[in-house]
Amino acid sequence: MTGFVVWNTSVYNWILSLPRRGSRTILILEHDAKTLLAKRGLPVPEGALYAVAAPVAPDFPAPWVLKAQVPVGGRGKAGGIVFIPDRAALAATAHRLSTLRIKGFPVEEIRIEAAVSDAREIYLGLVIDAATGRVSLLASATGGVEIEAEAGTGIHQFSARPEAVEMTAALDDLAAALPSDVAAAVRAAGEIAVAAFLDLDATLLELNPIFLKGDGSWIAGDVRLDLDENALPRQPEFAALLDARPHAYAEAVFKRDHGFDLVIVDPEGEIGLVTTGAGLSMQLIDEMSRRGLRPYNFCDIRSGMMRGSPDRLIATLRQLCTAPRLRCVLVNIFAGITDLGEFADLLLAARAAVPELQVPMVVRMVGNGQERAEAILGAAEGLELIPDLDRAVTRIAALCDA
Amino acid sequence: MLERLIDHDAAPLRVMVQGATGRAARKHIARMTAAGTNIVAGVSPSAAPGDTVDGLPMFATPAEAVAATSADASLLMVPPLSVLPAARAALDAGVGLIVTVTEGMPVRDAMHLLHATRAAGATWIGASSPGLAVPGRCKLGFLPDVALSPGPLAIWSKSGTLSYETGLRLVGAGFGQTAWIGVGGDPVKGTRFADLVPAFRDHAPTRAVVVVGEIGGTEEEDLAEALLATPIGKPVYAILAGAAAPEGKTMGHAGAIVSGGKGSLASKIAALEGAGVSVFRSLAPMVETITADMKETKP
């Protein structure tokens, strides 16, 4: 096992990856995004990646920008991007970054990059518009972190179906709407962006800012790239990135290697959840939180896709054993695909494989094969069958109080 | 096609199942048939002329299946990267309704399929729909039989499992469904909540609509807009999951600009309540309210 995702920042950090169930989008860290885009011809400032705990002066000249590599937007406003004039400030600045938490995320890596000066900042963004199934292309002659304030006035927007010809036509429209000095840079950067967006199965690609110099040359100061996790099987570069840097993409790696979602939402939580279905699992955590209960994890075990193997259940139960304050486990399976008789056998096999799990287990199951499942589990020790979810949660509350 | 699907007096759909040979698919074909679905053909690329699976005639392509059986709807049970080509083949063969139940279809494929179904004048439910059902008449997909029962409610849902729990409790309270449409939790999908409004507005047997939503996307807000534009003429209830989740999905500046600040739970609640929808964050009170309202307005 490659380790479960623990973001001990707040309950529901996992939900940041919405829209989830059907499809999830993975934010590619700036350094990796720039590496992927530079290979496709995008000019980016010279830069290198370092562990924040061990920064080294790069072999290109100062001034530098130290940039926290965290999987959220808004780093700059949160103090995660710092300009330094020379190497004297390097160690102290890196140390200060190492103490930051940006929207809950600790800073573990930084990209040190050659600073760009005397340039105006322009904006280019490509994003999927889910409602229309089109790609929106946006650009503004004024970029930077305050770009959203330009919405409605300074931002030009065109949309296209996800095909190179249509998107390039939209890019032409976009360029035509901009001042001529900006238009050339947007056109050139946009061509690379359109190709990369399609080629990489991106859901979002922003170049913000693009630094535009007085001589008309330009360079991408920041790259925000989100990739579609569902496209991973046909994206060798994305797959290679996960292999090369698993610690930086723990959630995506876990999902790929185990085929389901398990996220620790509260390391101090008392209730282990073995549940299927993101919607009902999320609602269950809602209801428990409202009652003052403390669920330890979110879980969408995809009980319909276990293919007769108890591996997912064993992995989940083992993880629950590491919860220091675990009082009980709730199993809730209400599924359309799952054969509950088969699931019951797998649950018993998993319990036998993880004997160190000693807390009481409440099991609620509804669906196909329910009678056989109840017969199988009815004979098991340390396990209560409760057919109604509200009553099962009430029983869990009593176990936490005991 | 939706109108015909939910019209009890219309001719039943003639359904083909693409990917009909897997173990799970065969089990579900048996359940769907038992639920009344008129399944006329199976499609599997390796099928030879004259093949049958559990008595169902098999064809190598949708075109052959349609030619031989006049199938007019297709349920796809195929792997994620095969959904787009398989669905295109079904559209080319002329079916008017496509239901896909596969999790993991790439977003770009979903965008292509959305445009292809629109160009063909067809209806697509998916990408990862748990299925749809008109209880007593037909079921396509995985909706659990225990939660299905003929009755006065329409259920529209993004989530599979949360809608199962919702449906089960409402059936327990005595209220089954006229129709249940699982639109799926995908960002880009064939049919959104708002697309369902016209067919159910004119559907007399449906006395109320239950929407099962969750944070993310702008579908609930878009539904509210559609309801305001053309009132549906019957009560609408919504349960929304993700109450304790942090606000806002980070889709960059571009996403924020394109979605115009929609997508959070607060924005969904405000929009839906503004359109006269009764919004709940917990199941028990919703079931109680629906029970009380339905008794009051009993026809």
XYZ file of C-alpha atoms in Angstrom:
701
model
C 0.000 0.000 0.000
C 1.291 3.432 -0.856
C -0.238 5.131 2.165
C -3.581 6.768 2.570
C -4.193 10.398 2.002
C -4.197 12.335 5.231
C -4.998 16.004 5.020
C -5.464 16.820 8.651
C -6.530 20.366 7.873
C -10.272 20.085 8.090
C -13.025 17.675 7.454
C -13.827 17.437 3.758
C -10.643 18.603 2.230
C -11.117 15.687 -0.112
C -14.063 17.466 -1.551
C -11.774 20.095 -3.022
C -11.374 17.718 -5.895
C -14.990 18.209 -6.935
C -16.613 17.661 -9.317
C -15.787 14.226 -8.185
C -17.608 10.947 -8.557
C -17.967 10.685 -12.302
C -14.758 12.462 -12.935
C -12.043 14.055 -10.909
C -9.527 16.609 -11.862
C -5.951 16.607 -10.512
C -4.086 19.856 -10.005
C -0.578 19.459 -11.385
C 1.974 21.329 -9.298
C 3.444 24.386 -11.004
C 6.897 22.881 -11.419
C 5.517 19.753 -13.082
C 3.079 21.768 -15.188
C 5.893 23.988 -16.428
C 7.993 20.930 -17.232
C 5.117 19.412 -19.253
C 4.369 22.671 -21.081
C 8.014 23.588 -21.715
C 8.362 20.274 -23.545
C 5.592 21.533 -25.819
C 7.420 24.747 -26.578
C 6.089 27.104 -23.913
C 8.772 29.561 -22.794
C 9.059 29.545 -18.990
C 11.635 31.104 -16.667
C 14.558 28.921 -15.773
C 13.783 27.080 -12.554
C 14.372 24.014 -10.423
C 12.599 22.064 -7.688
C 13.932 21.704 -4.147
C 12.777 20.227 -0.873
C 11.925 23.271 1.217
C 14.030 21.833 4.028
C 17.149 21.708 1.845
C 17.205 24.602 -0.616
C 20.322 25.037 -2.723
C 21.318 28.143 -4.650
C 20.472 27.379 -8.272
C 23.116 27.621 -10.995
C 21.376 30.503 -12.741
C 21.830 34.082 -11.543
C 19.694 35.887 -8.939
C 17.291 37.620 -8.407
C 15.054 34.632 -7.778
C 11.462 33.887 -6.907
C 10.790 31.150 -4.352
C 7.441 29.518 -5.079
C 5.655 27.097 -2.735
C 4.479 23.977 -4.566
C 1.038 23.303 -3.104
C -2.012 21.912 -4.904
C -4.230 24.986 -4.501
C -4.704 28.326 -6.196
C -4.111 31.601 -4.384
C -0.521 30.880 -3.316
C 0.648 34.393 -4.013
C -1.952 36.065 -1.822
C -1.172 33.532 0.936
C 2.510 34.499 1.000
C 3.705 31.408 -0.848
C 5.560 33.332 -3.566
C 8.560 35.397 -2.405
C 11.067 37.473 -4.384
C 14.661 37.489 -3.133
C 17.474 39.667 -4.523
C 20.359 37.290 -3.817
C 21.489 34.099 -2.117
C 21.930 35.768 1.293
C 18.158 35.672 1.775
C 17.680 32.115 0.519
C 17.909 30.016 3.687
C 15.766 32.307 5.839
C 13.111 32.708 3.127
C 12.902 28.985 2.503
C 12.605 28.406 6.234
C 9.770 30.899 6.464
C 7.970 29.160 3.584
C 8.432 25.810 5.333
C 6.360 27.068 8.269
C 3.417 28.126 6.086
C 0.189 26.264 5.609
C -1.493 27.440 2.451
C -5.230 26.745 2.562
C -4.352 23.869 4.866
C -1.504 22.458 2.823
C 2.006 22.335 4.305
C 4.795 23.518 2.012
C 7.149 20.631 1.300
C 8.702 21.673 -2.007
C 9.621 24.961 -3.601
C 10.460 25.947 -7.136
C 13.269 28.476 -7.327
C 12.956 30.463 -10.510
C 14.707 33.299 -12.278
C 12.790 36.503 -11.515
C 11.301 38.419 -14.439
C 11.260 42.212 -14.222
C 10.085 45.148 -16.342
C 7.223 43.302 -17.957
C 3.488 43.805 -18.146
C 1.249 40.945 -17.060
C -1.402 39.445 -19.315
C -3.811 36.581 -18.734
C -4.796 33.528 -20.775
C -7.058 30.736 -19.532
C -8.699 27.649 -21.012
C -11.342 25.823 -18.982
C -14.072 23.305 -19.580
C -17.531 24.819 -19.320
C -19.404 21.822 -17.966
C -22.854 23.226 -18.624
C -22.308 23.568 -22.357
C -19.681 20.872 -22.917
C -17.446 23.457 -24.562
C -14.022 24.877 -23.769
C -13.980 28.535 -22.751
C -10.930 30.538 -23.835
C -10.359 33.703 -21.836
C -7.779 36.446 -22.087
C -7.115 39.854 -20.630
C -4.528 42.542 -21.329
C -4.223 42.881 -17.551
C -3.287 39.669 -15.780
C -2.144 38.760 -12.296
C -3.768 37.668 -9.070
C -6.602 40.217 -9.283
C -7.757 38.880 -12.631
C -11.257 37.956 -11.424
C -11.938 41.657 -10.734
C -11.668 42.127 -14.505
C -14.592 39.772 -15.135
C -17.240 41.457 -17.208
C -15.012 44.272 -18.347
C -11.430 43.483 -19.220
C -11.738 39.773 -19.875
C -12.603 38.570 -23.332
C -14.146 35.147 -23.662
C -14.921 32.823 -26.548
C -15.861 29.163 -26.542
C -15.352 26.196 -28.817
C -15.914 22.483 -28.977
C -12.862 20.505 -27.819
C -11.276 20.299 -31.253
C -8.088 21.999 -32.425
C -9.634 23.740 -35.436
C -12.539 25.240 -33.496
C -10.406 26.211 -30.531
C -7.855 27.877 -32.798
C -10.656 29.862 -34.424
C -11.811 30.965 -30.973
C -8.233 31.922 -30.195
C -8.194 34.110 -33.318
C -11.376 35.819 -32.119
C -9.797 36.309 -28.728
C -6.632 37.835 -30.177
C -8.683 40.132 -32.397
C -10.450 41.525 -29.333
C -7.173 42.503 -27.642
C -4.761 45.421 -28.231
C -2.338 44.486 -30.998
C 0.808 44.262 -28.844
C -0.942 41.854 -26.479
C -2.686 39.960 -29.282
C 0.522 38.560 -30.751
C 1.641 37.094 -27.422
C -1.815 35.653 -26.678
C -1.966 34.147 -30.163
C 1.475 32.508 -29.806
C 0.975 31.299 -26.232
C -2.569 30.232 -27.068
C -1.487 27.975 -29.881
C 0.749 26.043 -27.497
C -1.948 26.074 -24.828
C -4.677 24.735 -27.145
C -2.482 21.869 -28.334
C -1.411 20.987 -24.785
C -4.973 21.244 -23.440
C -6.239 18.656 -25.910
C -3.122 16.521 -25.921
C -3.028 16.164 -22.125
C -6.792 15.835 -21.497
C -6.689 18.990 -19.401
C -9.746 20.461 -17.710
C -8.035 23.762 -16.890
C -4.939 25.522 -18.199
C -4.068 29.044 -17.143
C -1.044 31.124 -18.003
C -1.234 33.883 -15.441
C 0.634 35.975 -15.781
C 2.243 35.873 -19.158
C 5.095 38.394 -18.831
C 5.175 40.620 -21.914
C 8.368 42.640 -22.421
C 8.713 45.942 -24.216
C 10.353 44.205 -27.186
C 7.293 41.976 -27.701
C 8.907 38.843 -26.285
C 6.949 36.933 -23.634
C 7.372 34.193 -21.075
C 4.873 32.248 -18.935
C 5.312 33.345 -15.322
C 2.896 30.831 -13.856
C 1.132 27.775 -15.214
C -1.974 26.262 -13.638
C -2.772 22.889 -15.129
C -5.525 20.493 -14.059
C -5.730 17.079 -15.693
C -8.684 14.704 -15.983
C -8.025 11.673 -13.797
C -10.325 9.560 -15.964
C -7.958 10.076 -18.900
C -4.996 8.659 -16.967
C -5.104 5.292 -18.810
C -4.383 7.081 -22.112
C -1.970 9.710 -20.762
C 1.534 8.213 -20.459
C 3.105 11.499 -19.338
C 0.542 11.891 -16.523
C 1.135 8.269 -15.510
C 4.903 8.793 -15.548
C 4.518 11.865 -13.357
C 2.563 9.885 -10.746
C 5.240 7.181 -10.818
C 8.066 9.696 -10.476
C 6.501 11.822 -7.750
C 3.972 9.680 -5.833
C 4.328 11.703 -2.620
C 3.210 14.851 -4.447
C 0.077 13.185 -5.857
C -0.852 10.782 -3.052
C -4.595 10.925 -3.654
C -4.379 10.179 -7.363
C -1.830 7.425 -6.789
C -4.021 5.813 -4.137
C -7.042 5.891 -6.409
C -5.035 4.437 -9.275
C -3.449 1.665 -7.236
C -6.477 0.669 -5.157
C -9.394 1.532 -7.393
C -11.373 3.356 -4.717
C -11.412 6.451 -2.534
C -10.464 6.548 1.119
C -9.583 9.849 2.723
C -8.968 10.578 6.397
C -11.174 13.544 7.203
C -10.489 13.717 10.950
C -7.387 11.999 12.379
C -8.988 12.218 15.849
C -12.217 10.687 14.572
C -13.923 7.887 16.477
C -16.014 6.250 13.779
C -14.527 4.224 10.978
C -16.633 4.156 7.824
C -16.781 1.318 5.321
C -19.266 2.755 2.860
C -20.008 2.753 -0.825
C -21.191 5.569 -3.035
C -19.775 9.073 -2.765
C -23.146 10.800 -2.396
C -24.512 8.665 0.431
C -21.100 8.510 2.138
C -20.906 12.304 2.036
C -24.471 12.628 3.343
C -23.693 10.170 6.145
C -20.732 12.289 7.247
C -23.007 15.361 7.088
C -25.611 13.706 9.334
C -23.001 12.419 11.796
C -21.236 15.789 12.032
C -24.595 17.448 12.675
C -25.174 15.069 15.599
C -21.770 15.883 17.064
C -20.263 12.537 16.070
C -16.736 12.332 14.687
C -16.276 10.184 11.603
C -12.633 9.298 10.947
C -12.724 8.801 7.211
C -14.598 9.202 3.972
C -14.826 6.022 1.959
C -16.319 5.100 -1.379
C -15.230 1.497 -1.586
C -17.114 0.835 -4.837
C -18.507 -2.411 -3.570
C -19.819 -3.258 -7.011
C -16.311 -3.357 -8.444
C -14.468 -5.554 -5.925
C -14.368 -8.505 -8.333
C -14.563 -11.114 -5.625
C -11.458 -9.889 -3.791
C -11.381 -8.714 -0.150
C -8.302 -6.532 -0.820
C -10.122 -3.191 -0.625
C -11.834 -4.181 2.602
C -8.550 -5.405 4.109
C -6.807 -2.157 3.099
C -9.625 -0.143 4.635
C -9.800 -2.118 7.902
C -6.002 -1.910 8.282
C -6.174 1.849 7.870
C -8.966 2.066 10.460
C -6.695 0.196 12.906
C -4.252 3.121 12.756
C -6.905 5.599 13.969
C -5.832 6.345 17.554
C -9.318 7.167 18.856
C -11.383 4.629 16.914
C -14.417 3.448 18.921
C -16.504 1.621 16.334
C -16.960 0.900 12.653
C -20.060 1.479 10.540
C -20.458 -0.543 7.371
C -23.153 0.869 5.099
C -23.716 -0.761 1.740
C -26.789 0.177 -0.269
C -25.829 -0.551 -3.787
C -27.341 -1.331 -7.116
C -24.511 -3.431 -8.504
C -23.193 -5.244 -5.423
C -24.256 -8.782 -4.596
C -24.541 -8.516 -0.822
C -24.060 -12.242 -0.250
C -20.693 -12.013 -1.946
C -19.917 -8.810 -0.048
C -20.722 -10.512 3.285
C -18.257 -13.303 2.520
C -15.581 -10.740 1.640
C -16.257 -8.736 4.802
C -15.764 -11.846 6.949
C -12.581 -12.700 5.050
C -11.279 -9.169 5.619
C -12.099 -9.305 9.323
C -10.240 -12.607 9.585
C -7.255 -11.019 7.807
C -7.239 -8.011 10.170
C -7.776 -9.539 13.628
C -6.219 -6.466 15.276
C -9.419 -4.543 14.564
C -11.114 -5.019 17.931
C -13.853 -2.380 18.005
C -17.537 -3.215 17.522
C -18.883 -3.147 13.991
C -22.382 -2.110 12.964
C -23.443 -3.339 9.549
C -26.312 -1.981 7.508
C -26.956 -3.488 4.087
C -29.749 -3.111 1.570
C -29.957 -4.525 -1.908
C -29.492 -7.633 -3.999
C -28.751 -10.810 -2.056
C -29.646 -9.235 1.265
C -31.132 -12.385 2.832
C -28.076 -14.506 2.160
C -25.846 -11.711 3.466
C -27.848 -11.493 6.673
C -27.593 -15.252 7.145
C -23.817 -15.111 6.673
C -23.208 -12.144 8.965
C -25.883 -13.053 11.517
C -23.644 -15.830 12.823
C -20.524 -13.640 13.109
C -19.321 -12.325 16.464
C -18.618 -8.688 17.331
C -20.896 -7.499 14.587
C -24.409 -6.122 14.749
C -26.793 -6.098 11.816
C -29.154 -3.121 11.766
C -31.267 -2.762 8.617
C -32.218 0.922 9.079
C -29.603 3.634 8.605
C -30.943 6.084 11.210
C -31.039 3.302 13.794
C -27.554 2.199 12.805
C -26.260 5.739 13.339
C -28.051 5.925 16.696
C -26.347 2.673 17.702
C -22.992 4.112 16.593
C -23.664 7.203 18.736
C -24.331 4.944 21.735
C -21.082 3.039 21.129
C -19.156 6.339 21.020
C -20.786 7.434 24.305
C -20.131 4.169 26.115
C -37.670 10.439 -26.144
C -38.019 11.313 -22.428
C -41.707 12.033 -22.966
C -42.213 8.623 -24.520
C -40.162 6.938 -21.802
C -42.398 8.237 -19.007
C -45.715 7.960 -20.910
C -47.450 4.800 -19.746
C -49.640 4.755 -22.855
C -46.763 4.970 -25.335
C -45.188 1.951 -27.003
C -42.479 0.513 -24.760
C -38.863 1.191 -25.679
C -37.071 -1.541 -27.591
C -33.746 -1.776 -25.795
C -30.394 -3.150 -26.866
C -27.569 -3.682 -24.396
C -24.039 -2.952 -25.609
C -21.478 -5.006 -23.697
C -24.051 -7.659 -22.846
C -21.715 -10.580 -22.256
C -19.995 -9.704 -18.988
C -20.980 -11.549 -15.819
C -22.363 -8.399 -14.195
C -24.160 -7.347 -17.378
C -25.949 -10.693 -17.671
C -27.088 -10.521 -14.055
C -28.437 -7.030 -14.577
C -30.113 -7.924 -17.870
C -32.071 -10.562 -15.959
C -33.080 -7.991 -13.314
C -34.029 -5.402 -15.930
C -36.128 -7.929 -17.816
C -37.855 -8.908 -14.577
C -38.624 -5.188 -14.060
C -40.520 -5.193 -17.355
C -37.868 -3.829 -19.705
C -38.302 -4.870 -23.318
C -34.718 -5.940 -24.073
C -34.542 -7.031 -27.700
C -30.843 -7.384 -28.483
C -27.351 -7.595 -27.097
C -24.252 -6.204 -28.788
C -20.767 -7.610 -28.435
C -18.002 -7.181 -31.027
C -17.221 -10.908 -30.890
C -20.815 -12.033 -31.543
C -21.362 -14.293 -34.554
C -24.641 -14.464 -36.482
C -27.204 -16.537 -34.599
C -25.479 -16.189 -31.185
C -27.652 -15.813 -28.135
C -26.832 -15.087 -24.484
C -29.462 -16.267 -22.003
C -31.904 -16.356 -24.909
C -31.118 -12.795 -26.036
C -30.102 -12.469 -29.726
C -26.562 -11.091 -30.031
C -25.101 -8.873 -32.749
C -21.593 -7.668 -33.500
C -22.604 -4.042 -34.108
C -25.413 -1.673 -33.123
C -26.290 -1.271 -36.805
C -26.963 -5.012 -37.168
C -28.912 -5.081 -33.914
C -31.115 -2.172 -34.977
C -31.649 -3.621 -38.452
C -32.765 -6.958 -37.035
C -34.738 -5.859 -33.973
C -35.732 -2.187 -34.501
C -34.097 -1.318 -31.172
C -34.668 2.370 -30.401
C -32.745 2.729 -27.139
C -29.361 1.492 -26.011
C -27.901 0.765 -22.597
C -24.114 0.780 -22.644
C -22.233 -1.396 -20.161
C -18.747 -0.977 -21.617
C -15.334 0.112 -20.245
C -14.647 3.858 -19.795
C -12.540 4.425 -22.904
C -15.024 2.472 -25.053
C -18.076 4.549 -24.159
C -17.572 7.223 -26.826
C -17.017 4.922 -29.827
C -19.764 2.524 -28.716
C -22.231 5.371 -28.204
C -21.352 6.895 -31.570
C -22.049 3.555 -33.217
C -25.444 3.449 -31.497
C -26.259 6.995 -32.639
C -25.195 6.135 -36.182
C -27.532 3.148 -36.031
C -30.365 5.560 -35.222
C -31.300 4.946 -31.579
C -33.009 7.874 -29.875
C -32.009 7.186 -26.261
C -28.595 6.287 -24.898
C -28.000 5.401 -21.256
C -24.411 4.980 -20.051
C -23.626 3.593 -16.589
C -19.820 3.540 -16.786
C -17.737 5.349 -14.194
C -14.528 6.916 -15.464
C -15.399 8.265 -18.915
C -12.888 11.015 -19.764
C -14.396 14.500 -19.776
C -13.246 15.231 -23.319
C -15.051 12.099 -24.540
C -18.174 13.236 -22.693
C -17.992 16.613 -24.451
C -17.765 14.907 -27.842
C -20.662 12.588 -27.044
C -22.800 15.480 -25.811
C -22.360 17.283 -29.135
C -22.906 14.072 -31.101
C -26.186 13.257 -29.317
C -27.440 16.808 -29.841
C -26.549 16.693 -33.523
C -28.418 13.396 -33.836
C -31.475 14.750 -31.990
C -31.072 11.954 -29.445
C -31.175 11.905 -25.637
C -28.177 10.778 -23.596
C -28.430 9.952 -19.895
C -24.925 9.690 -18.372
C -21.907 9.510 -18.382
C -21.990 7.669 -15.036
C -25.738 7.333 -14.595
C -26.815 4.711 -12.044
C -29.688 4.197 -14.448
C -33.296 5.185 -14.913
C -36.610 3.501 -14.275
C -40.317 3.823 -14.828
C -41.444 1.408 -12.099
C -43.739 -1.303 -13.331
C -42.688 -0.635 -16.898
C -38.948 -0.527 -17.415
C -35.556 -0.134 -15.804
C -32.235 0.567 -17.496
C -29.178 0.315 -15.254
C -28.557 -0.467 -11.627
C -31.347 1.200 -9.646
C -32.070 -1.247 -6.801
C -35.445 -2.975 -7.065
C -36.088 -2.572 -3.334
C -36.297 1.209 -3.780
C -38.480 1.078 -6.912
C -42.249 1.178 -6.700
C -44.953 2.794 -8.841
C -46.158 6.042 -7.285
C -46.608 9.799 -7.674
C -43.032 11.131 -7.357
C -40.357 11.830 -9.933
C -36.800 11.370 -8.631
C -33.984 13.195 -10.413
C -30.554 12.465 -9.010
C -26.886 13.203 -9.446
C -25.832 10.702 -6.810
C -26.627 6.993 -7.106
C -26.436 5.759 -3.533
C -27.956 8.848 -1.914
C -30.916 8.572 -4.273
C -31.303 4.872 -3.377
C -31.561 5.822 0.287
C -33.986 8.633 -0.578
C -36.130 6.387 -2.774
C -36.195 3.592 -0.202
C -37.350 5.882 2.602
C -40.036 7.472 0.440
C -41.296 4.048 -0.636
C -41.322 3.118 3.070
C -43.518 6.178 3.659
C -45.846 5.024 0.888
C -44.615 7.118 -2.037
C -43.173 5.415 -5.074
C -42.151 6.915 -8.386
C -43.626 7.773 -11.761
C -40.051 7.854 -13.032
C -36.541 7.926 -11.647
C -33.779 9.485 -13.722
C -30.184 9.216 -12.493
C -28.413 11.921 -14.473
C -25.014 11.031 -12.982
C -22.428 12.996 -11.043
C -20.220 13.937 -13.977
C -19.299 17.531 -14.762
C -20.168 17.165 -18.458
C -23.235 15.012 -18.941
C -25.885 14.177 -21.486
C -28.931 15.328 -19.540
C -28.952 17.873 -16.729
C -31.670 18.546 -14.166
C -32.878 21.562 -16.148
C -33.318 19.420 -19.265
C -35.869 17.285 -17.393
C -38.232 20.148 -16.573
C -40.310 20.236 -19.810
C -41.102 16.504 -19.920
C -42.221 16.425 -16.288
C -44.099 19.728 -16.373
C -46.666 18.203 -18.711
C -46.645 14.802 -16.990
C -49.913 14.600 -15.053
C -49.141 11.406 -13.065
C -46.122 13.114 -11.475
C -47.445 15.053 -8.485
C -44.085 16.200 -7.113
C -40.384 16.115 -7.980
C -37.577 15.071 -5.617
C -34.126 16.326 -6.616
C -31.070 14.608 -5.139
C -28.165 17.009 -5.554
C -24.750 17.652 -4.102
C -22.084 20.328 -3.998
C -20.048 20.993 -7.137
C -21.071 22.073 -10.605
C -23.877 24.500 -11.384
C -26.674 22.085 -12.175
C -28.871 22.988 -9.206
C -28.532 26.696 -9.969
C -29.363 26.082 -13.631
C -32.395 24.041 -12.582
C -33.558 26.954 -10.430
C -33.263 29.264 -13.420
C -35.278 26.873 -15.597
C -37.998 26.592 -12.940
C -38.209 30.370 -12.666
C -38.414 30.761 -16.441
C -41.220 28.219 -16.827
C -42.816 27.037 -13.575
C -43.260 23.278 -13.394
C -46.651 23.503 -11.695
C -45.963 20.971 -8.939
C -43.933 20.958 -5.719
C -40.182 20.368 -6.003
C -38.114 19.097 -3.051
C -34.326 18.876 -2.966
C -31.839 17.095 -0.720
C -28.299 18.405 -1.032
C -25.248 16.483 0.202
C -22.012 18.135 1.280
C -23.380 20.521 3.946
C -20.191 20.525 6.022
C -17.879 20.837 3.022
C -15.723 23.915 2.497
C -17.193 26.454 0.140
C -16.215 26.670 -3.447
C -14.422 24.468 -5.884
C -11.098 25.721 -7.076
C -11.169 25.641 -10.836
C -8.797 28.550 -11.200
C -9.717 32.072 -12.126
C -11.114 30.863 -15.438
C -13.498 28.446 -13.702
C -14.618 31.146 -11.280
C -15.319 33.557 -14.124
C -17.140 31.013 -16.284
C -19.331 29.705 -13.435
C -20.019 33.213 -12.106
C -19.647 32.258 -8.448
C -22.063 29.311 -8.600
C -21.343 25.817 -7.277
C -21.254 26.213 -3.501
C -23.928 24.766 -1.280
C -25.003 28.271 -0.247
C -25.430 29.316 -3.860
C -27.468 26.183 -4.612
C -29.731 26.647 -1.601
C -30.303 30.327 -2.387
C -31.063 29.644 -6.050
C -33.380 26.689 -5.417
C -35.266 28.384 -2.581
C -35.607 31.467 -4.767
C -37.321 29.248 -7.331
C -39.770 27.872 -4.760
C -37.985 24.568 -4.122
C -38.078 23.131 -0.572
C -34.426 22.403 0.226
C -33.259 19.889 2.843
C -29.851 18.843 4.070
C -31.106 15.809 5.925
C -33.313 12.953 4.722
C -35.692 12.416 7.643
C -37.229 15.914 7.618
C -37.617 15.801 3.838
C -39.523 12.519 3.999
C -41.726 13.925 6.774
C -42.500 17.067 4.796
C -43.288 15.182 1.598
C -45.527 12.787 3.514
C -47.465 15.656 5.089
C -47.752 17.610 1.817
C -48.862 14.614 -0.228
C -51.602 13.730 2.260
C -52.829 17.303 2.213
C -53.026 17.476 -1.577
C -54.267 13.932 -2.188
C -56.051 13.989 -5.546
